[in-house]
Coordinates of N, CA, C and O in Angstrom, one line a residue:
M80 N 40.0 -19.8 50.4 CA 39.3 -20.8 49.7 C 38.2 -20.2 48.8 O 37.5 -19.3 49.2
P81 N 38.2 -20.6 47.6 CA 37.2 -20.1 46.6 C 35.8 -20.4 47.0 O 35.5 -21.5 47.5
T82 N 34.9 -19.5 46.7 CA 33.4 -19.7 46.9 C 32.7 -20.1 45.7 O 33.1 -19.6 44.6
K83 N 31.7 -20.8 45.8 CA 30.9 -21.2 44.6 C 29.7 -20.3 44.5 O 29.1 -20.0 45.5
T84 N 29.4 -19.9 43.3 CA 28.2 -19.1 43.0 C 27.2 -20.0 42.4 O 27.4 -20.7 41.4
A85 N 26.0 -20.0 43.0 CA 24.9 -20.7 42.5 C 24.2 -20.0 41.3 O 24.0 -18.7 41.4
R86 N 23.8 -20.6 40.3 CA 23.1 -20.0 39.2 C 21.8 -20.7 39.0 O 21.7 -21.9 39.1
T87 N 20.7 -19.9 38.8 CA 19.4 -20.5 38.6 C 18.9 -20.0 37.2 O 19.0 -18.8 36.9
T88 N 18.4 -20.9 36.5 CA 17.7 -20.5 35.2 C 16.2 -20.7 35.3 O 15.8 -21.7 35.8
V89 N 15.5 -19.6 35.0 CA 14.1 -19.6 35.0 C 13.5 -19.7 33.6 O 13.8 -18.9 32.8
L90 N 12.7 -20.7 33.3 CA 12.0 -20.8 32.0 C 10.6 -20.4 32.2 O 9.9 -20.9 33.2
Q91 N 10.1 -19.6 31.3 CA 8.7 -19.2 31.4 C 8.0 -19.7 30.1 O 8.5 -19.3 29.0
E92 N 7.0 -20.4 30.2 CA 6.3 -20.8 29.0 C 5.2 -19.7 28.6 O 4.5 -19.3 29.5
I93 N 5.2 -19.4 27.4 CA 4.3 -18.3 26.9 C 3.2 -18.9 26.0 O 3.5 -19.7 25.1
D94 N 2.0 -18.7 26.4 CA 0.9 -19.2 25.7 C 0.6 -18.3 24.4 O 0.3 -17.1 24.6
P95 N 0.8 -18.8 23.2 CA 0.7 -18.0 22.0 C -0.7 -17.4 21.8 O -0.9 -16.4 21.2
S96 N -1.7 -18.0 22.4 CA -3.1 -17.5 22.3 C -3.3 -16.2 23.1 O -4.2 -15.5 22.9
T97 N -2.3 -15.9 24.0 CA -2.5 -14.7 24.8 C -1.6 -13.6 24.4 O -1.7 -12.5 24.8
T98 N -0.7 -13.8 23.4 CA 0.2 -12.8 22.9 C -0.5 -12.2 21.7 O -1.1 -12.9 20.9
K99 N -0.3 -10.9 21.5 CA -0.9 -10.2 20.4 C 0.2 -9.6 19.5 O 1.1 -9.0 20.1
A100 N 0.0 -9.7 18.2 CA 1.0 -9.0 17.3 C 0.7 -7.5 17.4 O -0.5 -7.1 17.6
A101 N 1.7 -6.7 17.1 CA 1.4 -5.3 17.1 C 0.4 -5.0 16.0 O 0.5 -5.5 14.9
T102 N -0.5 -4.1 16.3 CA -1.5 -3.7 15.3 C -1.2 -2.3 14.8 O -0.7 -1.5 15.6
V103 N -1.6 -2.0 13.6 CA -1.4 -0.7 13.0 C -2.7 -0.3 12.3 O -3.4 -1.1 11.9
S104 N -2.9 1.0 12.2 CA -4.0 1.5 11.4 C -3.6 1.6 9.9 O -2.5 2.2 9.6
V105 N -4.4 1.1 9.1 CA -4.2 1.2 7.6 C -4.4 2.6 7.1 O -5.5 3.1 7.3
P106 N -3.4 3.2 6.5 CA -3.7 4.5 5.9 C -4.5 4.4 4.7 O -4.4 3.4 3.9
D107 N -5.4 5.4 4.4 CA -6.2 5.4 3.2 C -5.3 6.0 2.1 O -4.9 7.2 2.1
V108 N -4.9 5.2 1.1 CA -4.0 5.6 0.1 C -4.7 5.8 -1.3 O -4.1 6.0 -2.3
R109 N -6.1 5.7 -1.3 CA -6.8 5.9 -2.5 C -6.5 7.3 -3.0 O -6.5 8.3 -2.2
G110 N -6.3 7.5 -4.3 CA -6.0 8.8 -4.9 C -4.5 9.1 -5.0 O -4.1 10.0 -5.7
E111 N -3.7 8.3 -4.3 CA -2.3 8.4 -4.4 C -1.7 7.7 -5.6 O -2.3 6.7 -6.1
R112 N -0.6 8.2 -6.1 CA 0.2 7.4 -7.2 C 0.7 6.1 -6.6 O 0.9 6.0 -5.4
P113 N 0.8 5.1 -7.4 CA 1.2 3.8 -6.8 C 2.5 3.8 -6.0 O 2.5 3.2 -4.9
A114 N 3.5 4.4 -6.5 CA 4.8 4.5 -5.7 C 4.6 5.1 -4.4 O 5.1 4.7 -3.4
R115 N 3.9 6.2 -4.3 CA 3.6 7.0 -3.1 C 2.8 6.1 -2.1 O 3.0 6.1 -0.9
A116 N 1.8 5.4 -2.6 CA 0.9 4.6 -1.8 C 1.8 3.5 -1.2 O 1.7 3.2 0.0
Q117 N 2.7 2.9 -1.9 CA 3.6 1.9 -1.4 C 4.5 2.4 -0.3 O 4.7 1.8 0.7
Q118 N 5.0 3.6 -0.5 CA 5.8 4.3 0.5 C 5.1 4.5 1.8 O 5.6 4.2 2.9
L119 N 3.8 5.0 1.7 CA 3.0 5.2 2.9 C 2.7 4.0 3.7 O 2.7 3.9 4.9
L120 N 2.4 2.9 2.9 CA 2.1 1.6 3.6 C 3.3 1.0 4.2 O 3.3 0.5 5.4
T121 N 4.5 1.1 3.6 CA 5.7 0.6 4.1 C 6.1 1.4 5.4 O 6.5 0.8 6.4
A122 N 5.9 2.7 5.4 CA 6.2 3.5 6.6 C 5.3 3.2 7.7 O 5.7 3.3 8.9
A123 N 4.1 2.7 7.4 CA 3.1 2.2 8.5 C 3.4 0.8 9.0 O 2.7 0.3 9.8
G124 N 4.4 0.1 8.4 CA 4.7 -1.2 8.8 C 3.9 -2.3 8.0 O 3.8 -3.4 8.5
L125 N 3.4 -1.9 6.8 CA 2.6 -2.8 6.1 C 3.3 -3.1 4.7 O 4.2 -2.5 4.3
R126 N 2.7 -4.1 4.0 CA 3.2 -4.4 2.7 C 2.1 -4.1 1.7 O 0.9 -4.0 2.1
A127 N 2.5 -4.0 0.4 CA 1.5 -3.7 -0.6 C 1.6 -4.6 -1.8 O 2.7 -5.0 -2.2
T128 N 0.5 -5.0 -2.4 CA 0.5 -5.6 -3.7 C -0.4 -4.8 -4.6 O -1.5 -4.4 -4.2
I129 N 0.1 -4.4 -5.7 CA -0.6 -3.5 -6.6 C -0.9 -4.1 -7.9 O 0.0 -4.7 -8.6
S130 N -2.2 -4.1 -8.4 CA -2.5 -4.6 -9.7 C -3.0 -3.4 -10.5 O -3.7 -2.5 -10.0
G131 N -2.6 -3.4 -11.8 CA -2.9 -2.3 -12.7 C -1.6 -1.6 -13.0 O -0.5 -1.9 -12.6
G132 N -1.8 -0.5 -13.8 CA -0.7 0.2 -14.3 C -0.2 1.3 -13.3 O -0.8 1.5 -12.3
S133 N 0.9 1.9 -13.7 CA 1.5 3.0 -12.8 C 1.8 4.2 -13.5 O 2.3 5.2 -13.0
G134 N 1.6 4.3 -14.9 CA 1.9 5.4 -15.7 C 0.7 6.3 -15.9 O 0.2 7.0 -15.1
R135 N 0.2 6.2 -17.2 CA -1.0 6.9 -17.6 C -2.0 6.0 -18.1 O -1.7 4.9 -18.7
G136 N -3.3 6.3 -17.9 CA -4.4 5.5 -18.4 C -4.6 5.7 -19.8 O -4.0 6.5 -20.5
E137 N -5.7 5.0 -20.3 CA -6.0 5.0 -21.8 C -6.3 6.4 -22.2 O -6.0 6.8 -23.4
G138 N -6.9 7.2 -21.4 CA -7.3 8.6 -21.8 C -6.3 9.6 -21.4 O -6.5 10.8 -21.6
G139 N -5.1 9.2 -21.0 CA -4.0 10.1 -20.6 C -4.0 10.5 -19.2 O -3.1 11.2 -18.8
G140 N -5.0 10.1 -18.4 CA -5.0 10.5 -16.9 C -3.9 9.7 -16.1 O -3.6 8.6 -16.5
Q141 N -3.4 10.3 -15.1 CA -2.4 9.6 -14.2 C -3.1 8.4 -13.6 O -4.2 8.4 -13.2
C142 N -2.3 7.3 -13.5 CA -2.8 6.2 -12.7 C -2.7 6.4 -11.2 O -1.6 6.9 -10.8
V143 N -3.7 6.2 -10.5 CA -3.8 6.4 -9.1 C -4.4 5.2 -8.5 O -5.1 4.4 -9.2
I144 N -4.3 5.0 -7.2 CA -4.9 3.9 -6.4 C -6.4 4.2 -6.4 O -6.8 5.3 -5.9
T145 N -7.2 3.3 -6.8 CA -8.7 3.4 -6.8 C -9.4 2.5 -5.8 O -10.5 2.7 -5.4
T146 N -8.7 1.3 -5.6 CA -9.3 0.3 -4.7 C -8.2 -0.1 -3.6 O -7.0 -0.1 -3.9
Q147 N -8.7 -0.4 -2.5 CA -7.8 -0.8 -1.4 C -8.5 -1.8 -0.5 O -9.7 -1.6 -0.1
D148 N -7.8 -2.9 -0.1 CA -8.4 -3.9 0.8 C -7.3 -4.4 1.7 O -6.3 -5.0 1.2
P149 N -7.5 -4.3 3.0 CA -8.5 -3.7 3.7 C -8.5 -2.1 3.6 O -7.5 -1.6 3.3
A150 N -9.6 -1.5 3.8 CA -9.8 -0.1 3.6 C -9.0 0.7 4.7 O -8.7 0.2 5.8
G151 N -8.8 1.9 4.4 CA -8.1 2.8 5.3 C -8.9 2.9 6.6 O -10.1 2.9 6.6
G152 N -8.2 3.0 7.7 CA -8.8 3.2 9.0 C -8.9 1.8 9.8 O -9.1 1.8 11.0
N153 N -8.9 0.7 9.1 CA -8.9 -0.6 9.7 C -7.7 -0.9 10.5 O -6.6 -0.4 10.1
K154 N -7.8 -1.6 11.6 CA -6.6 -2.1 12.4 C -6.2 -3.4 11.9 O -7.1 -4.3 11.8
V155 N -4.9 -3.6 11.6 CA -4.4 -4.9 11.1 C -3.1 -5.2 11.8 O -2.5 -4.3 12.3
A156 N -2.6 -6.4 11.7 CA -1.3 -6.8 12.3 C -0.2 -6.2 11.4 O -0.4 -6.1 10.2
S157 N 0.8 -5.7 12.1 CA 2.0 -5.2 11.4 C 2.5 -6.2 10.4 O 2.5 -7.4 10.7
G158 N 2.8 -5.8 9.2 CA 3.3 -6.7 8.2 C 2.2 -7.3 7.3 O 2.5 -8.0 6.3
T159 N 1.0 -6.9 7.5 CA -0.1 -7.4 6.7 C 0.0 -6.8 5.3 O 0.5 -5.7 5.1
T160 N -0.3 -7.6 4.3 CA -0.3 -7.1 2.9 C -1.6 -6.5 2.5 O -2.7 -7.1 2.7
I161 N -1.5 -5.2 2.0 CA -2.7 -4.5 1.6 C -2.8 -4.6 0.1 O -1.8 -4.4 -0.7
T162 N -4.0 -5.0 -0.4 CA -4.2 -5.2 -1.9 C -4.7 -3.9 -2.5 O -5.7 -3.4 -2.0
L163 N -4.0 -3.4 -3.5 CA -4.4 -2.1 -4.1 C -4.6 -2.3 -5.6 O -4.0 -3.2 -6.2
G164 N -5.5 -1.5 -6.2 CA -5.8 -1.6 -7.6 C -5.7 -0.1 -8.1 O -6.0 0.8 -7.4
T165 N -5.3 0.0 -9.4 CA -5.2 1.3 -10.0 C -6.2 1.6 -11.0 O -6.8 0.7 -11.6
G166 N -6.5 2.8 -11.3 CA -7.3 3.3 -12.4 C -6.8 4.7 -12.7 O -6.0 5.3 -12.0
A167 N -7.3 5.2 -13.9 CA -6.8 6.5 -14.3 C -7.6 7.6 -13.6 O -8.8 7.4 -13.3
A168 N -6.9 8.6 -13.2 CA -7.6 9.8 -12.5 C -8.7 10.3 -13.5 O -8.4 10.5 -14.7
G169 N -9.8 10.5 -13.0 CA -10.9 10.9 -13.9 C -11.7 9.8 -14.5 O -12.6 10.0 -15.3
G170 N -11.3 8.6 -14.3 CA -12.0 7.4 -14.8 C -11.2 6.7 -15.9 O -10.2 7.2 -16.4
G171 N -11.5 5.4 -16.1 CA -10.8 4.6 -17.0 C -9.8 3.7 -16.4 O -9.6 3.7 -15.2
S172 N -9.2 2.8 -17.2 CA -8.3 1.9 -16.6 C -6.9 2.3 -16.9 O -6.6 3.1 -17.8
C173 N -5.9 1.7 -16.2 CA -4.5 2.0 -16.4 C -3.8 0.8 -17.1 O -4.2 -0.3 -17.0

């Protein structure tokens, strides 16, 4: 005679206020070229938005990251967008 197997399903309610998203440390990318800065942030699990140029500035200097928000060293949730601005190495705009 066949036997019956009992199955039990357990549901657990998770309170979203007690769960934490993974946090990562923001790398300091100031002084990096825009493409490299974006690579570093992506590797850390972050996103980037960059304003300004990526080639050469008005005086011929390379465009590099000059501003970053939030700043390097801060802890943020994985996937956070970091806002970057560029300027020419040695001063000036891109």
